[in-house]
PDB file of C-alpha atoms and ligand atoms in Angstrom:
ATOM      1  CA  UNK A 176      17.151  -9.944  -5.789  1.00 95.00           C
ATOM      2  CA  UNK A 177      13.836  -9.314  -3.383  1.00 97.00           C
ATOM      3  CA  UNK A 178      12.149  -6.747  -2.966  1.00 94.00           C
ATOM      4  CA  UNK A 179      11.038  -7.335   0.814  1.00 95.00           C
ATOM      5  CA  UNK A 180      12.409  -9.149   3.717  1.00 96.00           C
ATOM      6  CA  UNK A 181       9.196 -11.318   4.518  1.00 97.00           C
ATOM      7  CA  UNK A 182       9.193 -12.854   0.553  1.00 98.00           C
ATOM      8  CA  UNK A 183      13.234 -12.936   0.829  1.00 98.00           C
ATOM      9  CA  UNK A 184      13.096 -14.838   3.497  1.00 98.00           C
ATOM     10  CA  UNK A 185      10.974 -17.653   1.431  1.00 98.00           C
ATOM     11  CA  UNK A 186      13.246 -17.487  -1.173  1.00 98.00           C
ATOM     12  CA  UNK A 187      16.320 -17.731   0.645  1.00 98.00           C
ATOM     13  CA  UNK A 188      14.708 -20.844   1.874  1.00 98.00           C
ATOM     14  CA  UNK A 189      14.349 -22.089  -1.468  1.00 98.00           C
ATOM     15  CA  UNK A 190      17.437 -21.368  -2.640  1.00 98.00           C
ATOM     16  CA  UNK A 191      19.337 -22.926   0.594  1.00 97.00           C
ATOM     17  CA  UNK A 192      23.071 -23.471   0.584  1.00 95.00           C
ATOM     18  CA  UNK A 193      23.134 -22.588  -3.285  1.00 94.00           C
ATOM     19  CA  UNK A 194      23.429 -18.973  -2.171  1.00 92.00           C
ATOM     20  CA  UNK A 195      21.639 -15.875  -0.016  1.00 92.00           C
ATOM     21  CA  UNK A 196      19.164 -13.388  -2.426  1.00 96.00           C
ATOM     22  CA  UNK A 197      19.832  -9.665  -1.912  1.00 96.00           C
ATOM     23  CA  UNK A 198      17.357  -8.207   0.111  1.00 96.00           C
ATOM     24  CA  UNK A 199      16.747  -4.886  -1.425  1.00 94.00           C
ATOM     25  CA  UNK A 200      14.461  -3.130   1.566  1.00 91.00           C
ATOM     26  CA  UNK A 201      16.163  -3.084   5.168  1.00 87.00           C
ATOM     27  CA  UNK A 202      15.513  -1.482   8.286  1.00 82.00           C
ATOM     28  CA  UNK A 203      12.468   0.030   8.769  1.00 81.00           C
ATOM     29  CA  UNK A 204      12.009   1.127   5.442  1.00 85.00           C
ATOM     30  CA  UNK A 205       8.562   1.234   4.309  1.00 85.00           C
ATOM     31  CA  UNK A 206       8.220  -0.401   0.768  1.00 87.00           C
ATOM     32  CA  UNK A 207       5.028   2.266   0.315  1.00 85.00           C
ATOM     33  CA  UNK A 208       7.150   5.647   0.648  1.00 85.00           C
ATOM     34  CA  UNK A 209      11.228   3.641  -0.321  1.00 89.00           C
ATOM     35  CA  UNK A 210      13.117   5.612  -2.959  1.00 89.00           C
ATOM     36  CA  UNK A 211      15.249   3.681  -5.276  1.00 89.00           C
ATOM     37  CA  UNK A 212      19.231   4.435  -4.588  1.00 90.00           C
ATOM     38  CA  UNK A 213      21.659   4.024  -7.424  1.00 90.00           C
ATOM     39  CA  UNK A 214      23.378   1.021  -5.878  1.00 90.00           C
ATOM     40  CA  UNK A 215      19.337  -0.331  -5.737  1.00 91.00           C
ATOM     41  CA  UNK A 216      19.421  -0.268  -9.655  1.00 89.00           C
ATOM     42  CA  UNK A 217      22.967  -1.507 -10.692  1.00 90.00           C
ATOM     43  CA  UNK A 218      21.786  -4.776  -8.406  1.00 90.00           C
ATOM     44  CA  UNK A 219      18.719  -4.829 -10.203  1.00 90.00           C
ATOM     45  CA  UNK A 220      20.576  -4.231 -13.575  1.00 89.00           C
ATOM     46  CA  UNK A 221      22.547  -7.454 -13.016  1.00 90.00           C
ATOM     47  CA  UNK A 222      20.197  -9.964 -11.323  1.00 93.00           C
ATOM     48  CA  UNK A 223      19.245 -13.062 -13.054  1.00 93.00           C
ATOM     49  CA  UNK A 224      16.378 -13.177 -10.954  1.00 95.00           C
ATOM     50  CA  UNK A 225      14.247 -10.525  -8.994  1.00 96.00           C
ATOM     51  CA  UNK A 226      11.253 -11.282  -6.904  1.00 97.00           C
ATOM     52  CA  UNK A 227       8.699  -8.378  -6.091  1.00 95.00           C
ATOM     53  CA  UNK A 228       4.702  -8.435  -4.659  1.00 95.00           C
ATOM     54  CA  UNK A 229       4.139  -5.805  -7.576  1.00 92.00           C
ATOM     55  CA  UNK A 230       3.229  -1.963  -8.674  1.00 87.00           C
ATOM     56  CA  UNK A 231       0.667  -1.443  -6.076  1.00 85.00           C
ATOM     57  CA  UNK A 232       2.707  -2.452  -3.139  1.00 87.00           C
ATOM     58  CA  UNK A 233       6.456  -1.223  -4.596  1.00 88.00           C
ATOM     59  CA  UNK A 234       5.457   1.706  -6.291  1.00 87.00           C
ATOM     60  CA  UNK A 235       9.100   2.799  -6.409  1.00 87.00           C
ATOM     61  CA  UNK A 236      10.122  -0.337  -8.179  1.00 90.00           C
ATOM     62  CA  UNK A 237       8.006  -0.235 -11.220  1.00 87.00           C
ATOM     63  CA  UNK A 238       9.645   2.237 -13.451  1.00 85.00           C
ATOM     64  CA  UNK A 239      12.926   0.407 -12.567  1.00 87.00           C
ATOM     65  CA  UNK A 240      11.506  -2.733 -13.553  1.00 88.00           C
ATOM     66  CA  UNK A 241       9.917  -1.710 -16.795  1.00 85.00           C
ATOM     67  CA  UNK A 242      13.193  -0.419 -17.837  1.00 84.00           C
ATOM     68  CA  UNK A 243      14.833  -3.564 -17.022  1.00 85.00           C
ATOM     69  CA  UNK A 244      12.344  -4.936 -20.581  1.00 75.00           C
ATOM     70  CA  UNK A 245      12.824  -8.515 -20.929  1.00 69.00           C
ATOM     71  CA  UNK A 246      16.507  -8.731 -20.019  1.00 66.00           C
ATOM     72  CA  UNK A 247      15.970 -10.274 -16.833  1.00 69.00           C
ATOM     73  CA  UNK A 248      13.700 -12.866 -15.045  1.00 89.00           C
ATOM     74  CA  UNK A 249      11.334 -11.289 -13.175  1.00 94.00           C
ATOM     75  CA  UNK A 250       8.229 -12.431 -11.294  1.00 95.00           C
ATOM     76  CA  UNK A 251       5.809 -10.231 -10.246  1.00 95.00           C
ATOM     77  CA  UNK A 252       3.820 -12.144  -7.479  1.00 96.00           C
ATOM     78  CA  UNK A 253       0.431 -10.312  -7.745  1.00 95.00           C
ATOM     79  CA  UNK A 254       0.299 -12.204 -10.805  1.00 94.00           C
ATOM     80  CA  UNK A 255       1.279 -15.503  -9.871  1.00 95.00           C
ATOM     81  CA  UNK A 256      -2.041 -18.163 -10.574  1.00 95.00           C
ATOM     82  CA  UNK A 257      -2.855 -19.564  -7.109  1.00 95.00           C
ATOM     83  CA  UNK A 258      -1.781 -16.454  -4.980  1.00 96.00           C
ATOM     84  CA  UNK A 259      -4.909 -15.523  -3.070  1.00 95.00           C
ATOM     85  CA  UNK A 260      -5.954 -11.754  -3.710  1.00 95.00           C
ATOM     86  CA  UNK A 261      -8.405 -10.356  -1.266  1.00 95.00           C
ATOM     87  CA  UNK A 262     -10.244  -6.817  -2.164  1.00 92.00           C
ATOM     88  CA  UNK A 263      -8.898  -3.260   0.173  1.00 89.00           C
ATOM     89  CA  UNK A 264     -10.804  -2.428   2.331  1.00 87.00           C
ATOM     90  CA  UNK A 265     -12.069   1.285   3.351  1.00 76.00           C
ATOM     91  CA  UNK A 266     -12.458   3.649   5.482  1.00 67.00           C
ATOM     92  CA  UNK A 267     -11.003   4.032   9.208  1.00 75.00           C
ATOM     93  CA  UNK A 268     -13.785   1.385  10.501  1.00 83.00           C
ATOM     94  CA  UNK A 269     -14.261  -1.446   8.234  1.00 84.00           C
ATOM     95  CA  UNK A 270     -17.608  -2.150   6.989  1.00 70.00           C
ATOM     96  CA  UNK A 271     -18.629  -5.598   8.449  1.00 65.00           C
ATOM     97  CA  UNK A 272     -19.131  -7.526   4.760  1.00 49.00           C
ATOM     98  CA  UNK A 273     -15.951  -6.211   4.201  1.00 47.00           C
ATOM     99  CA  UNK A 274     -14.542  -9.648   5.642  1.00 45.00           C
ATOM    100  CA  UNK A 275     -17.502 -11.662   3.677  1.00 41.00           C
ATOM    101  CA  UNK A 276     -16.408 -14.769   1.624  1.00 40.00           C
ATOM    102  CA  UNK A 277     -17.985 -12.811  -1.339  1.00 36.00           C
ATOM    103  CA  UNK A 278     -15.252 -10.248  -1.235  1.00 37.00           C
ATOM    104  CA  UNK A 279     -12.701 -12.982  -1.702  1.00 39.00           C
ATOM    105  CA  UNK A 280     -11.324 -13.212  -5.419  1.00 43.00           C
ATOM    106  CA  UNK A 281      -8.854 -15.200  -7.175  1.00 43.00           C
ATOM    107  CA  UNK A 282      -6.282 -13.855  -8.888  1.00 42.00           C
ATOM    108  CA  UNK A 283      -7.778 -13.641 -13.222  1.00 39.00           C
ATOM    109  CA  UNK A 284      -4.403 -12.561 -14.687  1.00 40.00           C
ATOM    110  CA  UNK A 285      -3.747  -9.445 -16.361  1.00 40.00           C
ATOM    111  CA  UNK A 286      -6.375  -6.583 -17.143  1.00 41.00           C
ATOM    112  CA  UNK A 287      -7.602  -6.262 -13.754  1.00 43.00           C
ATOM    113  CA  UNK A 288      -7.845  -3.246 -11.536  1.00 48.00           C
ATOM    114  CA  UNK A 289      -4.607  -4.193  -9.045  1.00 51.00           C
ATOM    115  CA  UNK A 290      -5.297  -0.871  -6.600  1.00 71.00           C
ATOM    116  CA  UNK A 291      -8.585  -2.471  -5.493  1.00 83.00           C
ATOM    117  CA  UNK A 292      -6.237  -5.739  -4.205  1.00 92.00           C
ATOM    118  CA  UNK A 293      -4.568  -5.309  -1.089  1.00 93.00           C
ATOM    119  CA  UNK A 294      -1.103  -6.280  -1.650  1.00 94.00           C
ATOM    120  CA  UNK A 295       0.485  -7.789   1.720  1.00 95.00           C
ATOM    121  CA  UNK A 296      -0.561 -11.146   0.717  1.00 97.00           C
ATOM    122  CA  UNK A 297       2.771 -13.097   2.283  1.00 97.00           C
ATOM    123  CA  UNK A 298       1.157 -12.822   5.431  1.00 97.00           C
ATOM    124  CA  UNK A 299      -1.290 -15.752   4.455  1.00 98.00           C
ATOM    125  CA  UNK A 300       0.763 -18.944   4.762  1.00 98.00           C
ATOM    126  CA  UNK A 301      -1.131 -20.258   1.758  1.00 98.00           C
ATOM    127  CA  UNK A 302       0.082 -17.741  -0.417  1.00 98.00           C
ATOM    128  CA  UNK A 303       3.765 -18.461   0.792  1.00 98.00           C
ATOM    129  CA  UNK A 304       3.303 -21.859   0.173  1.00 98.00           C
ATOM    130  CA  UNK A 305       2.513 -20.778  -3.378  1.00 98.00           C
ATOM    131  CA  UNK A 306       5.309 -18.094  -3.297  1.00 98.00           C
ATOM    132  CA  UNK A 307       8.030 -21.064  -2.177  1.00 98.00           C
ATOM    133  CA  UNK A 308       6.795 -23.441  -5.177  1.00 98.00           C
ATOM    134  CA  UNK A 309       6.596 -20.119  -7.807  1.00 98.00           C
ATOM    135  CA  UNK A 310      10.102 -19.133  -7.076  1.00 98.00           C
ATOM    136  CA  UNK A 311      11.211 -22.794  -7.162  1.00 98.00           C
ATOM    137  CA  UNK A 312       9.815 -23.383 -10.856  1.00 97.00           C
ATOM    138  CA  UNK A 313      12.088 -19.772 -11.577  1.00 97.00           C
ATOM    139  CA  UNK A 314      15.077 -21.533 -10.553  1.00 97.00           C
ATOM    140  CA  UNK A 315      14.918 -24.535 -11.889  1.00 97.00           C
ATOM    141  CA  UNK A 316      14.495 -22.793 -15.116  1.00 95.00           C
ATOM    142  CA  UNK A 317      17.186 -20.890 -14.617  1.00 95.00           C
ATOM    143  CA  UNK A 318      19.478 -23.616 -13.257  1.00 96.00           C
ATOM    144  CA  UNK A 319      17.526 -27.036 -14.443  1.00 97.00           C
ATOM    145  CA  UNK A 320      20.992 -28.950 -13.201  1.00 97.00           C
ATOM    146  CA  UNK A 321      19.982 -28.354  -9.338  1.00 97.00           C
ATOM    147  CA  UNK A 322      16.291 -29.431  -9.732  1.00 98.00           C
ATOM    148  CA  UNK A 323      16.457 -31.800  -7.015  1.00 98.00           C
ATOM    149  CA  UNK A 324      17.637 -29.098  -4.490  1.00 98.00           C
ATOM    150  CA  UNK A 325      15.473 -26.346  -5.169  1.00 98.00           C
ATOM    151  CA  UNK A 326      12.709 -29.173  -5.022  1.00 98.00           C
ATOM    152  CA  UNK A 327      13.847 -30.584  -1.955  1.00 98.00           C
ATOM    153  CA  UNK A 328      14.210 -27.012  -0.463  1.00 98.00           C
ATOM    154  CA  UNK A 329      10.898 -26.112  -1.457  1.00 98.00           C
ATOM    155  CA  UNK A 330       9.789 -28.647   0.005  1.00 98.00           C
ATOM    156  CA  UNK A 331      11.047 -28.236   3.663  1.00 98.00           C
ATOM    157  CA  UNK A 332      10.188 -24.717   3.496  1.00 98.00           C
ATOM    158  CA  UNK A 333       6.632 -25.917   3.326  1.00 98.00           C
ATOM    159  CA  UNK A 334       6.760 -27.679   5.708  1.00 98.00           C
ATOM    160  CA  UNK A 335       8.135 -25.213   8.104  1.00 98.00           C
ATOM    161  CA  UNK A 336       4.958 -23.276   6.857  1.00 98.00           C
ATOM    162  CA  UNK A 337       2.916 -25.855   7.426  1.00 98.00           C
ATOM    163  CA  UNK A 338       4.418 -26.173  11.018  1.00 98.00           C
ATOM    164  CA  UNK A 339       4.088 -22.398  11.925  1.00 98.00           C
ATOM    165  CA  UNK A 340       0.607 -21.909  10.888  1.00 98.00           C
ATOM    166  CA  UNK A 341      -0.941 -24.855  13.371  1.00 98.00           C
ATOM    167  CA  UNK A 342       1.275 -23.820  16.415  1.00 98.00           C
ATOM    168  CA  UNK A 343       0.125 -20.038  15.019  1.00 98.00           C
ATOM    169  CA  UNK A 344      -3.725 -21.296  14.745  1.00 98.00           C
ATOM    170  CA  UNK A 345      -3.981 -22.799  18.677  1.00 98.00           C
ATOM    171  CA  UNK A 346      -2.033 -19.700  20.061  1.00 97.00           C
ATOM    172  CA  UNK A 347      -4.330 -17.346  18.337  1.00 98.00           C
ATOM    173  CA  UNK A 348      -7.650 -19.051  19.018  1.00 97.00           C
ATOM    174  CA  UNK A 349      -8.672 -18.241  22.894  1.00 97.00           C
ATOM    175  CA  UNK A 350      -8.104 -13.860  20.843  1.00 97.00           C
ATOM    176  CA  UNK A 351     -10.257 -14.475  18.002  1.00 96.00           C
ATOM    177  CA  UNK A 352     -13.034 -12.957  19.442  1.00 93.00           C
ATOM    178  CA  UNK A 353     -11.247  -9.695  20.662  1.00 96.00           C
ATOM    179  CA  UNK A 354     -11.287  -6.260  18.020  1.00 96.00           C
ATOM    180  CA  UNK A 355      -8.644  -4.419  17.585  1.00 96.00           C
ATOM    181  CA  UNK A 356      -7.284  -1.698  14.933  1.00 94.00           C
ATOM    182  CA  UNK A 357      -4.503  -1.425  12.740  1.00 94.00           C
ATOM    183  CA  UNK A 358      -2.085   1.692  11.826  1.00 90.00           C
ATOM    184  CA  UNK A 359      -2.372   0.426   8.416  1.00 90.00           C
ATOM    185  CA  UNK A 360      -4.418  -2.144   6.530  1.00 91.00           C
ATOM    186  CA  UNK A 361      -1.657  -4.543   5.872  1.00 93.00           C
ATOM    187  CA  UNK A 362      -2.999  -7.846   8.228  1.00 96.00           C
ATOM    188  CA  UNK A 363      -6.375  -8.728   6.104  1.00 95.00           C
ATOM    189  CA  UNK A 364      -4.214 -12.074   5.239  1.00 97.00           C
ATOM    190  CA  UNK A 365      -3.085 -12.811   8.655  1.00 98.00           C
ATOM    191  CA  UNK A 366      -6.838 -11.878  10.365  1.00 97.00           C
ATOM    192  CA  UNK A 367      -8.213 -14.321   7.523  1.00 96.00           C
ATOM    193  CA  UNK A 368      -5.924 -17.010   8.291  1.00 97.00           C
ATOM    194  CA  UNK A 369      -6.732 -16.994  11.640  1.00 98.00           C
ATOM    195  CA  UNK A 370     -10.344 -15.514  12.557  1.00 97.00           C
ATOM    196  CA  UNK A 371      -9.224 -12.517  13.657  1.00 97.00           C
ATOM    197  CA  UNK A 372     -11.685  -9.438  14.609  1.00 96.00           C
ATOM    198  CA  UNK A 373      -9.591  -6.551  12.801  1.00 96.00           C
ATOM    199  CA  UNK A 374     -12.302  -3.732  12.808  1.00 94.00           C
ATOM    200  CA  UNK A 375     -10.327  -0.748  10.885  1.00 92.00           C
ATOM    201  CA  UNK A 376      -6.842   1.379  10.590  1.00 91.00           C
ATOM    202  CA  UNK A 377      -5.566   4.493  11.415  1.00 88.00           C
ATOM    203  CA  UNK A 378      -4.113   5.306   8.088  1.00 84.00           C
ATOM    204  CA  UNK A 379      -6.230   5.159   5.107  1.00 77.00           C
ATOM    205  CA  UNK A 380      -3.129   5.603   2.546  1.00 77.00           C
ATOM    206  CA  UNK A 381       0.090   4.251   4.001  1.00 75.00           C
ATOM    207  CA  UNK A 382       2.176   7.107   2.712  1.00 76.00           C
ATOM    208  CA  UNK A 383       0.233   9.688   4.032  1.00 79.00           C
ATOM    209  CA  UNK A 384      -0.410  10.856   7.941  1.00 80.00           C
ATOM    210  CA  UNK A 385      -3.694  10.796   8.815  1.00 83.00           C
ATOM    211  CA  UNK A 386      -5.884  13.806   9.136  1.00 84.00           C
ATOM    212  CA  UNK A 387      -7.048  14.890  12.642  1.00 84.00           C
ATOM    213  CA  UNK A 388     -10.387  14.385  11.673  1.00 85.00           C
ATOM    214  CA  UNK A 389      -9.830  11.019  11.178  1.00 84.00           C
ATOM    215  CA  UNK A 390      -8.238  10.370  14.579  1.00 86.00           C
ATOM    216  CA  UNK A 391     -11.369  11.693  16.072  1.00 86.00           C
ATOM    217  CA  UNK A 392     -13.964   9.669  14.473  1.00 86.00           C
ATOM    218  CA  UNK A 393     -11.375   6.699  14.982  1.00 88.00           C
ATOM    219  CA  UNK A 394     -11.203   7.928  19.220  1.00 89.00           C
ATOM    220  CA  UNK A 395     -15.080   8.096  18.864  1.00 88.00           C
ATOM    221  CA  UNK A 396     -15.136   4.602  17.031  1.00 89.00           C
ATOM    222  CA  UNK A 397     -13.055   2.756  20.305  1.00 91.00           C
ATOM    223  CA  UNK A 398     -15.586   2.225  22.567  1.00 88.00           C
ATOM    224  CA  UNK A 399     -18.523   1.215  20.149  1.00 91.00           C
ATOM    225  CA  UNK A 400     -16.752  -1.568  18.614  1.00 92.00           C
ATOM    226  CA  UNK A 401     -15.250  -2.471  21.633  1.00 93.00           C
ATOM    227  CA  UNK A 402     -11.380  -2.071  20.654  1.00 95.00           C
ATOM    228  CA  UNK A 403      -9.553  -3.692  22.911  1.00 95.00           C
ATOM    229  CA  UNK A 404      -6.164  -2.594  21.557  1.00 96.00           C
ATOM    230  CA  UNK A 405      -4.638  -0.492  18.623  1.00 94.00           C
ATOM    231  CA  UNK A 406      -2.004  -1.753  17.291  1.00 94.00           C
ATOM    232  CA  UNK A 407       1.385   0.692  16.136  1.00 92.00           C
ATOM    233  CA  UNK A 408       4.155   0.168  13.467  1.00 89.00           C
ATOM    234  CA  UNK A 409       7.545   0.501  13.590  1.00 86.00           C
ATOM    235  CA  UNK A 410       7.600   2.058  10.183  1.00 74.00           C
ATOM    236  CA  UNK A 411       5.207   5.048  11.475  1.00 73.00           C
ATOM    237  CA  UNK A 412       4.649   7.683  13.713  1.00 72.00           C
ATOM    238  CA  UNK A 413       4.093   6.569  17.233  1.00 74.00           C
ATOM    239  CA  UNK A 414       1.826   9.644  18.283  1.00 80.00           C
ATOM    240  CA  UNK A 415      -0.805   9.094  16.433  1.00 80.00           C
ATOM    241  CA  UNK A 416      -1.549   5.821  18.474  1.00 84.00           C
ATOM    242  CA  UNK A 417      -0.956   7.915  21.219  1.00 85.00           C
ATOM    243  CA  UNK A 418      -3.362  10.702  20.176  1.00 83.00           C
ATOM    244  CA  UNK A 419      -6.238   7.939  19.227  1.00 86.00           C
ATOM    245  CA  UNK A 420      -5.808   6.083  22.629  1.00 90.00           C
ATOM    246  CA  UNK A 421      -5.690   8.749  25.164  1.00 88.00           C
ATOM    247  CA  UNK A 422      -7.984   8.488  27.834  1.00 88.00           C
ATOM    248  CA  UNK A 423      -9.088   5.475  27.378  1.00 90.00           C
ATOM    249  CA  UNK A 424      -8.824   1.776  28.192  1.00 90.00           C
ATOM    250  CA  UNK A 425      -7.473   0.277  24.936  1.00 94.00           C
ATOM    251  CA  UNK A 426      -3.747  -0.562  24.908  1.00 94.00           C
ATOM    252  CA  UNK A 427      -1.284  -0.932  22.251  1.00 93.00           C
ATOM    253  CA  UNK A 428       1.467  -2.834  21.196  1.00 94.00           C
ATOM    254  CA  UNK A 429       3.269  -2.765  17.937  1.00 94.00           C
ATOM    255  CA  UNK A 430       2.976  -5.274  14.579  1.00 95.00           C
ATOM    256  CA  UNK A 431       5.956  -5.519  12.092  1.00 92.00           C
ATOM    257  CA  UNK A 432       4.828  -6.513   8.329  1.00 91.00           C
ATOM    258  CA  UNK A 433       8.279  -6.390   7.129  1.00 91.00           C
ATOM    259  CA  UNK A 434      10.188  -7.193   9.822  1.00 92.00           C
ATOM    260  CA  UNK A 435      12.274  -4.138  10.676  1.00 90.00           C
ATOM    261  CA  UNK A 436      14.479  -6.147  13.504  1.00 90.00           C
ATOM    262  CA  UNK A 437      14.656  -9.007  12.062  1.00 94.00           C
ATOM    263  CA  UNK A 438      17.293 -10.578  10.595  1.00 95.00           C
ATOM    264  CA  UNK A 439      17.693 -11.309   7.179  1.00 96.00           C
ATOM    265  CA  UNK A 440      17.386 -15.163   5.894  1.00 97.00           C
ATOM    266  CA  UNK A 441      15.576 -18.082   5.865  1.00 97.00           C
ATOM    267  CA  UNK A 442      14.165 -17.519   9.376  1.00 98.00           C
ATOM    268  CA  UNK A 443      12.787 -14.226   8.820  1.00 97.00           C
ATOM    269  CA  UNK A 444       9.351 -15.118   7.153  1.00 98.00           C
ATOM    270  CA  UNK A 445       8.527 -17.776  10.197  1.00 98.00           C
ATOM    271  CA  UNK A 446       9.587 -14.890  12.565  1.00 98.00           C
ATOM    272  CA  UNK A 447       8.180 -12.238  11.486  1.00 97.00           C
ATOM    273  CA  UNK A 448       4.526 -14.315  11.566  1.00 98.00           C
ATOM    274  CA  UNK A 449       5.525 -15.490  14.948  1.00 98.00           C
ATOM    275  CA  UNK A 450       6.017 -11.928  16.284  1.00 97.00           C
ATOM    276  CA  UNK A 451       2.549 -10.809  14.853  1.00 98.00           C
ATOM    277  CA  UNK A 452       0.948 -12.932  16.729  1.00 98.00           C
ATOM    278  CA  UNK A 453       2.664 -12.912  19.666  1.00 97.00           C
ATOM    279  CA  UNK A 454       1.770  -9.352  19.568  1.00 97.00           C
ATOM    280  CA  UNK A 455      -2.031 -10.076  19.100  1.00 97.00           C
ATOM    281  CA  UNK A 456      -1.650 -12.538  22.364  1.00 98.00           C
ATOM    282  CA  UNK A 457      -0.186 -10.014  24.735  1.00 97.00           C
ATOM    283  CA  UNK A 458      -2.210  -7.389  23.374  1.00 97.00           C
ATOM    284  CA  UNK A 459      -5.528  -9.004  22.938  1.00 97.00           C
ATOM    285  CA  UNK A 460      -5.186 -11.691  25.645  1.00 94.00           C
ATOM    286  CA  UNK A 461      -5.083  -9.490  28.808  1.00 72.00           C
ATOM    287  CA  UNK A 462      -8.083  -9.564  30.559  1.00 63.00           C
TER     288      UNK A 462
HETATM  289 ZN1   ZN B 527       1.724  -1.942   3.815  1.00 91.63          ZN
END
């Protein structure tokens, strides 16, 4: 069982012909504000295996999870040695050393202060590199007979990885220089992976709305950081965009995290990257 469609994806890849993970958020549901259904725990009760980022980013799944005690395998990705953690950010305009090299931090294991990480770290294609190899080490221990398939499927996801990010880093070059805003701060990974000017978001806690005040100072905030374009979710309101953008220039276009249209499977993750930056491109690239 996974927790969201982007990491299912990667696992599904992993696992291969052996079998399809249940996906456990659909739709447009945002893993910040999902409530648990009882058909969510039964599957949860009776999975050898569940995948999830963590408490910070699937606040609804903790208690579940803590109840489950040590019955079932569980990996908790925040956690994983080797994922890359980079600090949240604040406020509706970044600060610029918010994107410094100083501000980037390894993961130290457990005893840290998780809220100050931002948690939508499978949009770095490192980290799902890391992801592919952490669930692959689950299942072999859980099935050590099919080692050489969840190797070999590891192995190809990679390199699909691999493949995506270069065709992802020469589209995304001739944009790097263009700022833009979020709704919500979920693209630090994607923006470091591929220079990208993000300069702030709309939403400062992803299960709240914003306050009007805030969509003033962000209106007032357009035109001195040169925005070029504001980017919407399909997870949130639309007006809001709306109300930041009137009257001026700056377009808009919308970015999926989680892949609300997508489709479920081994395609998703590769997708759902593709589509961001297509996104950026037809957004940012306009002259
Ligand atoms: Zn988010």
């Amino acid at each position: 069982m996974v927790s969201l469609k982007p990491v299912h994806s990667l696992v599904a890849g992993v696992m291969g012909e052996a079998g399809q993970p249940r996906l456990l958020l659909k739709g447009t549901a945002s893993p910040h504000t999902y409530q648990m259904r009882p058909s969510d725990a039964r599957a949860l009760a009776e999975a050898d295996l569940i995948v999830w980022v963590g408490d910070a980013m699937e606040t609804f799944l903790h208690r579940a999870i803590e109840n489950l005690g040590s019955k079932s395998r569980i990996v908790t990705l925040h956690e994983v040695p080797g994922i890359r953690l980079l600090q949240n950010r604040e406020g509706g305009i970044w600060e610029d050393d918010d994107h410094g090299e100083a501000h980037v931090d390894e993961h130290k294991g457990h005893g840290h202060e998780h809220d100050e990480f931002n948690m939508h770290f499978w949009l770095d294609p490192g980290n799902a590199g890391r992801i592919v190899d952490t669930v692959a080490e689950a299942l072999i221990f859980l099935d050590p007979a099919r080692t050489a398939t969840w190797r070999a499927n590891a192995a190809a996801t990679r390199k699909r990885i691999a493949d995506l990010h270069a065709s992802l880093e020469a589209r995304l070059a001739p944009v790097r220089g263009h700022a833009f805003v979020v709704f919500h701060d979920a693209y630090q990974y994607f923006e470091r992976a591929y220079g990208l000017k993000g300069k702030g978001a709309i939403a400062v806690d992803p299960a709240r709305a914003p306050s009007a005040k805030r969509l003033v100072e962000l209106r007032g905030a357009l035109a001195e950081h040169e925005i070029r374009c504001v980017f919407t979710e399909p997870q949130f309101e639309p007006d809001l965009v709306r109300t930041v953008i009137e009257g001026s220039d700056v377009r808009t276009a919308v970015l999926d995290p989680v892949g609300a249209d997508t489709r479920p499977g081994p395609d998703a993750w590769i997708e759902i990257m593709r589509g961001l930056g297509d996104a950026m491109v037809g957004c940012l690239g306009r002259s």
